[in-house]
Short mmCIF file of C-alpha atoms in Angstrom, two decimals:
data_model
loop_
_atom_site.label_atom_id
_atom_site.label_comp_id
_atom_site.label_asym_id
_atom_site.label_seq_id
_atom_site.Cartn_x
_atom_site.Cartn_y
_atom_site.Cartn_z
CA MET A 1 0.02 -0.02 -0.02
CA LYS A 2 2.83 2.38 0.87
CA LYS A 3 4.51 1.65 -2.47
CA LEU A 4 1.35 2.46 -4.32
CA ILE A 5 0.93 5.79 -2.57
CA PHE A 6 4.62 6.60 -3.19
CA ILE A 7 4.22 5.82 -6.89
CA ILE A 8 1.15 7.96 -7.19
CA VAL A 9 2.90 10.86 -5.48
CA ILE A 10 5.94 10.54 -7.74
CA MET A 11 3.69 10.41 -10.88
CA HIS A 12 1.81 13.51 -9.66
CA PHE A 13 5.01 15.52 -9.33
CA THR A 14 6.41 14.23 -12.59
CA LEU A 15 3.26 15.11 -14.51
CA ASN A 16 3.07 18.57 -12.94
CA ALA A 17 6.74 19.26 -13.74
CA ASN A 18 6.21 18.25 -17.38
CA SER A 19 3.13 20.49 -17.71
CA LEU A 20 5.15 23.48 -16.41
CA PHE A 21 7.81 22.97 -19.02
CA SER A 22 5.35 22.27 -21.85
CA GLN A 23 3.32 25.45 -21.49
CA ASN A 24 4.12 28.90 -22.70
CA PHE A 25 6.24 30.77 -20.28
CA ASN A 26 4.25 33.97 -20.74
CA GLU A 27 1.31 32.28 -18.98
CA LEU A 28 3.30 31.68 -15.75
CA PRO A 29 3.83 34.19 -12.95
CA THR A 30 7.03 36.13 -13.49
CA LYS A 31 8.93 34.64 -10.55
CA VAL A 32 8.02 31.10 -11.54
CA ARG A 33 8.84 31.69 -15.21
CA ASP A 34 12.21 33.34 -14.40
CA SER A 35 13.12 30.57 -11.96
CA LEU A 36 12.37 27.86 -14.55
CA LEU A 37 14.25 29.72 -17.27
CA ILE A 38 17.30 30.15 -15.01
CA LYS A 39 17.23 26.43 -14.18
CA ILE A 40 17.19 25.54 -17.89
CA ALA A 41 19.99 28.02 -18.57
CA ASP A 42 22.01 26.72 -15.57
CA ARG A 43 21.91 23.18 -17.04
CA ALA A 44 23.11 24.49 -20.40
CA VAL A 45 25.97 26.53 -18.89
CA GLU A 46 26.97 23.61 -16.67
CA LYS A 47 27.08 21.24 -19.62
CA TYR A 48 28.87 23.53 -22.13
CA GLY A 49 30.90 26.01 -20.13
CA PRO A 50 30.58 25.71 -16.36
CA GLU A 51 33.30 28.24 -15.55
CA TYR A 52 31.24 30.94 -17.24
CA ASN A 53 28.64 30.81 -14.43
CA ARG A 54 30.58 33.14 -12.16
CA GLY A 55 28.09 32.43 -9.44
CA TYR A 56 28.13 35.82 -7.65
CA LEU A 57 25.47 37.71 -9.60
CA THR A 58 21.85 36.75 -10.33
CA PRO A 59 21.24 35.98 -14.04
CA ILE A 60 18.98 38.41 -15.96
CA VAL A 61 15.95 36.97 -17.77
CA LYS A 62 14.71 38.94 -20.74
CA PHE A 63 11.91 38.34 -23.29
CA GLU A 64 13.49 39.10 -26.67
CA GLY A 65 10.44 38.77 -28.93
CA GLU A 66 10.42 36.79 -32.11
CA CYS A 67 13.35 35.24 -34.03
CA LYS A 68 13.92 37.25 -37.15
CA GLU A 69 15.52 34.47 -39.24
CA GLY A 70 16.62 30.83 -39.27
CA ASP A 71 14.75 27.68 -38.33
CA HIS A 72 12.86 29.41 -35.57
CA LYS A 73 11.76 32.47 -37.52
CA GLY A 74 8.58 33.88 -35.92
CA GLU A 75 9.04 31.95 -32.64
CA SER A 76 9.36 33.88 -29.37
CA TYR A 77 12.31 33.42 -27.17
CA TYR A 78 13.98 34.47 -23.92
CA THR A 79 17.58 35.04 -23.03
CA VAL A 80 19.13 34.30 -19.67
CA THR A 81 22.30 36.43 -19.25
CA TYR A 82 25.00 35.74 -16.68
CA LEU A 83 26.92 38.78 -15.58
CA TYR A 84 30.36 39.10 -14.09
CA ASP A 85 32.33 41.62 -12.05
CA LYS A 86 34.38 43.69 -14.48
CA THR A 87 36.61 44.89 -11.75
CA LYS A 88 37.86 41.31 -11.16
CA GLU A 89 38.09 40.04 -14.77
CA LEU A 90 37.57 41.18 -18.34
CA LEU A 91 35.85 39.30 -21.14
CA ASP A 92 35.10 40.28 -24.74
CA GLN A 93 31.40 40.71 -23.98
CA ASP A 94 29.50 42.49 -21.19
CA PHE A 95 28.33 39.07 -19.91
CA SER A 96 30.02 35.81 -19.10
CA ALA A 97 27.31 33.65 -20.76
CA ARG A 98 23.94 34.12 -22.51
CA VAL A 99 21.53 31.27 -23.17
CA VAL A 100 18.73 31.41 -25.72
CA ILE A 101 15.53 29.55 -24.76
CA LEU A 102 12.41 29.09 -26.89
CA GLU A 103 9.21 30.26 -25.24
CA LYS A 104 6.96 27.57 -26.63
CA THR A 105 9.10 24.55 -25.80
CA GLY A 106 11.45 25.72 -23.09
CA LYS A 107 14.40 24.28 -24.92
CA ALA A 108 17.81 25.96 -24.78
CA ILE A 109 18.87 26.30 -28.44
CA GLY A 110 22.06 28.33 -28.20
CA ILE A 111 24.67 29.63 -25.80
CA LEU A 112 27.14 32.49 -26.30
CA PHE A 113 30.08 32.95 -23.95
CA GLY A 114 31.81 36.14 -22.87
CA ASN A 115 34.86 35.15 -25.00
CA SER A 116 32.65 35.69 -28.10
CA HIS A 117 32.46 31.96 -28.88
CA GLY A 118 29.33 29.87 -28.61
CA TYR A 119 27.49 26.69 -29.43
CA SER A 120 24.28 25.91 -31.26
CA ILE A 121 22.89 23.56 -28.61
CA GLU A 122 20.14 22.54 -30.93
CA ASP A 123 22.52 21.41 -33.68
CA ILE A 124 24.75 19.55 -31.17
CA GLU A 125 21.81 17.63 -29.75
CA LYS A 126 20.17 16.93 -33.15
CA LYS A 127 23.32 15.45 -34.53
CA GLY A 128 24.28 13.65 -31.27
CA LYS A 129 27.67 15.39 -31.26
CA THR A 130 29.86 15.75 -28.20
CA VAL A 131 31.72 18.95 -27.70
CA GLU A 132 34.35 19.95 -25.20
CA LYS A 133 33.35 22.36 -22.49
CA MET A 134 34.28 25.88 -23.39
CA PRO A 135 37.48 26.85 -21.55
CA PHE A 136 37.30 30.04 -19.50
CA ILE A 137 39.43 32.66 -21.11
CA THR A 138 39.71 36.29 -19.96
CA ARG A 139 41.55 39.22 -21.34
CA LYS A 140 44.35 40.52 -19.18
CA MET A 141 43.19 43.30 -16.84
CA PRO A 142 45.02 46.60 -17.50
CA GLU A 143 47.50 47.40 -14.79
CA LYS A 144 46.86 50.48 -12.76
CA PHE A 145 49.63 52.98 -13.02
CA LYS A 146 50.90 54.78 -9.95
CA TYR A 147 51.99 58.38 -10.34
#
């Protein structure tokens, strides 16, 4: 009997989690939506470039509108942008990582790193490729001159 109740509880949580990810993010409360998008982006950054999640600043979630070209033309998407402290390190971009997530499916389709390199997550997963994790590369900080 306990096993049956346990199985029912697990199925309930699994079905609810799947329904959250399968619905449009614009229908969710902002805090819930942003939390889910950040979790999706965290998984992508962890898989493809874990050192680019600097961990000390909260990622910024932004609705970007519709894709203008490519396979997802006309589909709405979000970006989750990971910032970094520019007084401690310097990258080519104003962010350490940015993940592109489709609104309709909740799939991360691309990731751009602060070193100006990125991956098409969608292409990698479609083709079953394996890629190396992006190495963390910063530009040298300018030395402060003493007068």
